[in-house]
Amino acid sequence: MGDAAQYMFDPWFEGHGSDWNLDPLEETGGGMMAVRRVSLVRIACVAAETGARMQRDGLAVDPVGWMVTPLGLFDGRAPIEACMERDECSKAILLHGLGLGLDADPSVLDRLLSDDDDGR
């Protein structure tokens, strides 16, 4: 499909994007949004890591509930929205991989993910 048009766009939310308290069995709730395929893969990776961590650590926390709850780690956005971005996806996977709690100071994870070689 070499003749297909190439479009650059940011996720577009109809209404307020941070309201993720939706019924998954409802046909039309929540409005529309445009999402890149890579963003959907990031969300799937974070959701899988979240569920695995809850089971591995024996946490009585609903993984879907965690995915749709606004967190300080993502500046008040829900992980399902924030993790469409590469850096936020990495933060969520690191948070669960290291068992750092269910929310964290974003600056701590930023330091862990930084490319600095000075040892700080």
mmCIF file with all atom_site columns, C-alpha atoms in Angstrom:
data_model
loop_
_atom_site.group_PDB
_atom_site.id
_atom_site.type_symbol
_atom_site.label_atom_id
_atom_site.label_alt_id
_atom_site.label_comp_id
_atom_site.label_asym_id
_atom_site.label_entity_id
_atom_site.label_seq_id
_atom_site.pdbx_PDB_ins_code
_atom_site.Cartn_x
_atom_site.Cartn_y
_atom_site.Cartn_z
_atom_site.occupancy
_atom_site.B_iso_or_equiv
_atom_site.pdbx_formal_charge
_atom_site.auth_seq_id
_atom_site.auth_comp_id
_atom_site.auth_asym_id
_atom_site.auth_atom_id
_atom_site.pdbx_PDB_model_num
ATOM 1   C CA . MET A 1 1   ? 0.000   0.000   0.000  1.00 0.00 ? 1   MET A CA 1
ATOM 2   C CA . GLY A 1 2   ? 2.642   2.473   -1.022 1.00 0.00 ? 2   GLY A CA 1
ATOM 3   C CA . ASP A 1 3   ? 0.103   4.979   -2.300 1.00 0.00 ? 3   ASP A CA 1
ATOM 4   C CA . ALA A 1 4   ? -1.774  5.242   1.010  1.00 0.00 ? 4   ALA A CA 1
ATOM 5   C CA . ALA A 1 5   ? -1.854  8.706   2.557  1.00 0.00 ? 5   ALA A CA 1
ATOM 6   C CA . GLN A 1 6   ? 0.278   9.252   5.650  1.00 0.00 ? 6   GLN A CA 1
ATOM 7   C CA . TYR A 1 7   ? -1.362  11.216  8.464  1.00 0.00 ? 7   TYR A CA 1
ATOM 8   C CA . MET A 1 8   ? 0.212   12.467  11.670 1.00 0.00 ? 8   MET A CA 1
ATOM 9   C CA . PHE A 1 9   ? -2.215  12.923  14.556 1.00 0.00 ? 9   PHE A CA 1
ATOM 10  C CA . ASP A 1 10  ? -2.375  12.899  18.305 1.00 0.00 ? 10  ASP A CA 1
ATOM 11  C CA . PRO A 1 11  ? -4.996  10.836  20.131 1.00 0.00 ? 11  PRO A CA 1
ATOM 12  C CA . TRP A 1 12  ? -8.207  12.789  19.871 1.00 0.00 ? 12  TRP A CA 1
ATOM 13  C CA . PHE A 1 13  ? -10.790 12.556  22.566 1.00 0.00 ? 13  PHE A CA 1
ATOM 14  C CA . GLU A 1 14  ? -14.450 13.391  22.151 1.00 0.00 ? 14  GLU A CA 1
ATOM 15  C CA . GLY A 1 15  ? -15.346 14.936  25.482 1.00 0.00 ? 15  GLY A CA 1
ATOM 16  C CA . HIS A 1 16  ? -13.076 14.522  28.482 1.00 0.00 ? 16  HIS A CA 1
ATOM 17  C CA . GLY A 1 17  ? -10.468 11.806  27.913 1.00 0.00 ? 17  GLY A CA 1
ATOM 18  C CA . SER A 1 18  ? -9.854  10.992  31.552 1.00 0.00 ? 18  SER A CA 1
ATOM 19  C CA . ASP A 1 19  ? -13.364 9.674   32.283 1.00 0.00 ? 19  ASP A CA 1
ATOM 20  C CA . TRP A 1 20  ? -12.718 5.943   31.932 1.00 0.00 ? 20  TRP A CA 1
ATOM 21  C CA . ASN A 1 21  ? -15.502 4.784   34.253 1.00 0.00 ? 21  ASN A CA 1
ATOM 22  C CA . LEU A 1 22  ? -17.313 2.958   31.440 1.00 0.00 ? 22  LEU A CA 1
ATOM 23  C CA . ASP A 1 23  ? -19.399 -0.186  31.099 1.00 0.00 ? 23  ASP A CA 1
ATOM 24  C CA . PRO A 1 24  ? -17.453 -2.503  28.756 1.00 0.00 ? 24  PRO A CA 1
ATOM 25  C CA . LEU A 1 25  ? -20.689 -4.175  27.625 1.00 0.00 ? 25  LEU A CA 1
ATOM 26  C CA . GLU A 1 26  ? -22.287 -0.927  26.463 1.00 0.00 ? 26  GLU A CA 1
ATOM 27  C CA . GLU A 1 27  ? -22.244 -0.423  22.693 1.00 0.00 ? 27  GLU A CA 1
ATOM 28  C CA . THR A 1 28  ? -21.729 3.340   22.354 1.00 0.00 ? 28  THR A CA 1
ATOM 29  C CA . GLY A 1 29  ? -20.523 4.746   25.678 1.00 0.00 ? 29  GLY A CA 1
ATOM 30  C CA . GLY A 1 30  ? -17.418 6.846   26.090 1.00 0.00 ? 30  GLY A CA 1
ATOM 31  C CA . GLY A 1 31  ? -17.294 8.733   22.819 1.00 0.00 ? 31  GLY A CA 1
ATOM 32  C CA . MET A 1 32  ? -14.778 8.310   20.017 1.00 0.00 ? 32  MET A CA 1
ATOM 33  C CA . MET A 1 33  ? -11.016 8.630   19.840 1.00 0.00 ? 33  MET A CA 1
ATOM 34  C CA . ALA A 1 34  ? -8.341  8.108   17.214 1.00 0.00 ? 34  ALA A CA 1
ATOM 35  C CA . VAL A 1 35  ? -5.455  5.919   18.369 1.00 0.00 ? 35  VAL A CA 1
ATOM 36  C CA . ARG A 1 36  ? -2.293  4.672   16.694 1.00 0.00 ? 36  ARG A CA 1
ATOM 37  C CA . ARG A 1 37  ? -1.877  0.909   16.561 1.00 0.00 ? 37  ARG A CA 1
ATOM 38  C CA . VAL A 1 38  ? 1.390   1.130   18.513 1.00 0.00 ? 38  VAL A CA 1
ATOM 39  C CA . SER A 1 39  ? -0.548  2.865   21.293 1.00 0.00 ? 39  SER A CA 1
ATOM 40  C CA . LEU A 1 40  ? -2.968  -0.066  21.489 1.00 0.00 ? 40  LEU A CA 1
ATOM 41  C CA . VAL A 1 41  ? -0.031  -2.464  21.750 1.00 0.00 ? 41  VAL A CA 1
ATOM 42  C CA . ARG A 1 42  ? 1.422   -0.346  24.574 1.00 0.00 ? 42  ARG A CA 1
ATOM 43  C CA . ILE A 1 43  ? -1.900  -0.442  26.443 1.00 0.00 ? 43  ILE A CA 1
ATOM 44  C CA . ALA A 1 44  ? -2.085  -4.225  25.967 1.00 0.00 ? 44  ALA A CA 1
ATOM 45  C CA . CYS A 1 45  ? 1.473   -4.655  27.298 1.00 0.00 ? 45  CYS A CA 1
ATOM 46  C CA . VAL A 1 46  ? 0.760   -2.547  30.380 1.00 0.00 ? 46  VAL A CA 1
ATOM 47  C CA . ALA A 1 47  ? -2.550  -4.344  30.991 1.00 0.00 ? 47  ALA A CA 1
ATOM 48  C CA . ALA A 1 48  ? -0.837  -7.751  30.757 1.00 0.00 ? 48  ALA A CA 1
ATOM 49  C CA . GLU A 1 49  ? 1.973   -6.670  33.092 1.00 0.00 ? 49  GLU A CA 1
ATOM 50  C CA . THR A 1 50  ? -0.562  -5.186  35.517 1.00 0.00 ? 50  THR A CA 1
ATOM 51  C CA . GLY A 1 51  ? -2.614  -8.389  35.649 1.00 0.00 ? 51  GLY A CA 1
ATOM 52  C CA . ALA A 1 52  ? 0.492   -10.555 35.988 1.00 0.00 ? 52  ALA A CA 1
ATOM 53  C CA . ARG A 1 53  ? 1.817   -8.405  38.809 1.00 0.00 ? 53  ARG A CA 1
ATOM 54  C CA . MET A 1 54  ? -1.494  -8.482  40.705 1.00 0.00 ? 54  MET A CA 1
ATOM 55  C CA . GLN A 1 55  ? -1.529  -12.272 40.457 1.00 0.00 ? 55  GLN A CA 1
ATOM 56  C CA . ARG A 1 56  ? 2.206   -12.749 41.122 1.00 0.00 ? 56  ARG A CA 1
ATOM 57  C CA . ASP A 1 57  ? 2.180   -10.528 44.216 1.00 0.00 ? 57  ASP A CA 1
ATOM 58  C CA . GLY A 1 58  ? -1.203  -11.795 45.434 1.00 0.00 ? 58  GLY A CA 1
ATOM 59  C CA . LEU A 1 59  ? -2.671  -8.284  45.428 1.00 0.00 ? 59  LEU A CA 1
ATOM 60  C CA . ALA A 1 60  ? -6.418  -7.972  45.931 1.00 0.00 ? 60  ALA A CA 1
ATOM 61  C CA . VAL A 1 61  ? -6.577  -5.160  43.392 1.00 0.00 ? 61  VAL A CA 1
ATOM 62  C CA . ASP A 1 62  ? -8.590  -5.223  40.186 1.00 0.00 ? 62  ASP A CA 1
ATOM 63  C CA . PRO A 1 63  ? -6.147  -4.734  37.278 1.00 0.00 ? 63  PRO A CA 1
ATOM 64  C CA . VAL A 1 64  ? -8.821  -3.018  35.185 1.00 0.00 ? 64  VAL A CA 1
ATOM 65  C CA . GLY A 1 65  ? -9.569  -0.728  38.122 1.00 0.00 ? 65  GLY A CA 1
ATOM 66  C CA . TRP A 1 66  ? -5.875  0.211   38.260 1.00 0.00 ? 66  TRP A CA 1
ATOM 67  C CA . MET A 1 67  ? -5.826  0.861   34.500 1.00 0.00 ? 67  MET A CA 1
ATOM 68  C CA . VAL A 1 68  ? -8.740  3.339   34.676 1.00 0.00 ? 68  VAL A CA 1
ATOM 69  C CA . THR A 1 69  ? -7.835  5.168   37.919 1.00 0.00 ? 69  THR A CA 1
ATOM 70  C CA . PRO A 1 70  ? -6.101  8.558   37.664 1.00 0.00 ? 70  PRO A CA 1
ATOM 71  C CA . LEU A 1 71  ? -2.612  8.302   39.184 1.00 0.00 ? 71  LEU A CA 1
ATOM 72  C CA . GLY A 1 72  ? 0.067   10.738  40.309 1.00 0.00 ? 72  GLY A CA 1
ATOM 73  C CA . LEU A 1 73  ? 2.589   8.765   38.259 1.00 0.00 ? 73  LEU A CA 1
ATOM 74  C CA . PHE A 1 74  ? 0.830   10.009  35.131 1.00 0.00 ? 74  PHE A CA 1
ATOM 75  C CA . ASP A 1 75  ? 0.029   13.548  36.313 1.00 0.00 ? 75  ASP A CA 1
ATOM 76  C CA . GLY A 1 76  ? -3.549  12.625  37.191 1.00 0.00 ? 76  GLY A CA 1
ATOM 77  C CA . ARG A 1 77  ? -4.275  10.666  34.023 1.00 0.00 ? 77  ARG A CA 1
ATOM 78  C CA . ALA A 1 78  ? -5.452  7.069   34.001 1.00 0.00 ? 78  ALA A CA 1
ATOM 79  C CA . PRO A 1 79  ? -2.862  4.510   32.833 1.00 0.00 ? 79  PRO A CA 1
ATOM 80  C CA . ILE A 1 80  ? -5.108  3.408   29.959 1.00 0.00 ? 80  ILE A CA 1
ATOM 81  C CA . GLU A 1 81  ? -4.795  6.909   28.524 1.00 0.00 ? 81  GLU A CA 1
ATOM 82  C CA . ALA A 1 82  ? -1.258  7.802   29.625 1.00 0.00 ? 82  ALA A CA 1
ATOM 83  C CA . CYS A 1 83  ? 0.342   4.551   28.467 1.00 0.00 ? 83  CYS A CA 1
ATOM 84  C CA . MET A 1 84  ? -0.418  5.313   24.849 1.00 0.00 ? 84  MET A CA 1
ATOM 85  C CA . GLU A 1 85  ? 2.844   7.289   25.069 1.00 0.00 ? 85  GLU A CA 1
ATOM 86  C CA . ARG A 1 86  ? 6.181   5.423   25.008 1.00 0.00 ? 86  ARG A CA 1
ATOM 87  C CA . ASP A 1 87  ? 7.677   6.952   28.161 1.00 0.00 ? 87  ASP A CA 1
ATOM 88  C CA . GLU A 1 88  ? 4.531   6.449   30.239 1.00 0.00 ? 88  GLU A CA 1
ATOM 89  C CA . CYS A 1 89  ? 4.276   2.850   29.031 1.00 0.00 ? 89  CYS A CA 1
ATOM 90  C CA . SER A 1 90  ? 7.867   2.275   30.173 1.00 0.00 ? 90  SER A CA 1
ATOM 91  C CA . LYS A 1 91  ? 7.109   3.811   33.573 1.00 0.00 ? 91  LYS A CA 1
ATOM 92  C CA . ALA A 1 92  ? 4.107   1.528   34.113 1.00 0.00 ? 92  ALA A CA 1
ATOM 93  C CA . ILE A 1 93  ? 6.000   -1.609  33.136 1.00 0.00 ? 93  ILE A CA 1
ATOM 94  C CA . LEU A 1 94  ? 8.932   -0.617  35.378 1.00 0.00 ? 94  LEU A CA 1
ATOM 95  C CA . LEU A 1 95  ? 6.560   0.158   38.277 1.00 0.00 ? 95  LEU A CA 1
ATOM 96  C CA . HIS A 1 96  ? 5.019   -3.319  38.101 1.00 0.00 ? 96  HIS A CA 1
ATOM 97  C CA . GLY A 1 97  ? 8.218   -5.152  37.188 1.00 0.00 ? 97  GLY A CA 1
ATOM 98  C CA . LEU A 1 98  ? 10.010  -3.805  40.258 1.00 0.00 ? 98  LEU A CA 1
ATOM 99  C CA . GLY A 1 99  ? 6.926   -4.025  42.519 1.00 0.00 ? 99  GLY A CA 1
ATOM 100 C CA . LEU A 1 100 ? 7.183   -0.346  43.473 1.00 0.00 ? 100 LEU A CA 1
ATOM 101 C CA . GLY A 1 101 ? 3.624   0.009   44.704 1.00 0.00 ? 101 GLY A CA 1
ATOM 102 C CA . LEU A 1 102 ? 0.577   0.963   42.712 1.00 0.00 ? 102 LEU A CA 1
ATOM 103 C CA . ASP A 1 103 ? 1.527   4.610   42.216 1.00 0.00 ? 103 ASP A CA 1
ATOM 104 C CA . ALA A 1 104 ? 4.854   6.392   42.434 1.00 0.00 ? 104 ALA A CA 1
ATOM 105 C CA . ASP A 1 105 ? 6.532   9.756   42.169 1.00 0.00 ? 105 ASP A CA 1
ATOM 106 C CA . PRO A 1 106 ? 7.131   10.229  38.436 1.00 0.00 ? 106 PRO A CA 1
ATOM 107 C CA . SER A 1 107 ? 10.555  11.780  39.056 1.00 0.00 ? 107 SER A CA 1
ATOM 108 C CA . VAL A 1 108 ? 11.779  8.537   40.654 1.00 0.00 ? 108 VAL A CA 1
ATOM 109 C CA . LEU A 1 109 ? 10.898  6.487   37.597 1.00 0.00 ? 109 LEU A CA 1
ATOM 110 C CA . ASP A 1 110 ? 12.211  9.216   35.291 1.00 0.00 ? 110 ASP A CA 1
ATOM 111 C CA . ARG A 1 111 ? 15.605  8.856   36.990 1.00 0.00 ? 111 ARG A CA 1
ATOM 112 C CA . LEU A 1 112 ? 15.516  5.070   36.646 1.00 0.00 ? 112 LEU A CA 1
ATOM 113 C CA . LEU A 1 113 ? 14.671  5.373   32.952 1.00 0.00 ? 113 LEU A CA 1
ATOM 114 C CA . SER A 1 114 ? 17.138  8.159   32.156 1.00 0.00 ? 114 SER A CA 1
ATOM 115 C CA . ASP A 1 115 ? 20.014  7.569   29.776 1.00 0.00 ? 115 ASP A CA 1
ATOM 116 C CA . ASP A 1 116 ? 22.539  9.378   31.999 1.00 0.00 ? 116 ASP A CA 1
ATOM 117 C CA . ASP A 1 117 ? 25.742  7.457   32.554 1.00 0.00 ? 117 ASP A CA 1
ATOM 118 C CA . ASP A 1 118 ? 26.979  9.529   35.467 1.00 0.00 ? 118 ASP A CA 1
ATOM 119 C CA . GLY A 1 119 ? 25.609  7.132   38.117 1.00 0.00 ? 119 GLY A CA 1
ATOM 120 C CA . ARG A 1 120 ? 23.176  9.555   39.748 1.00 0.00 ? 120 ARG A CA 1
#
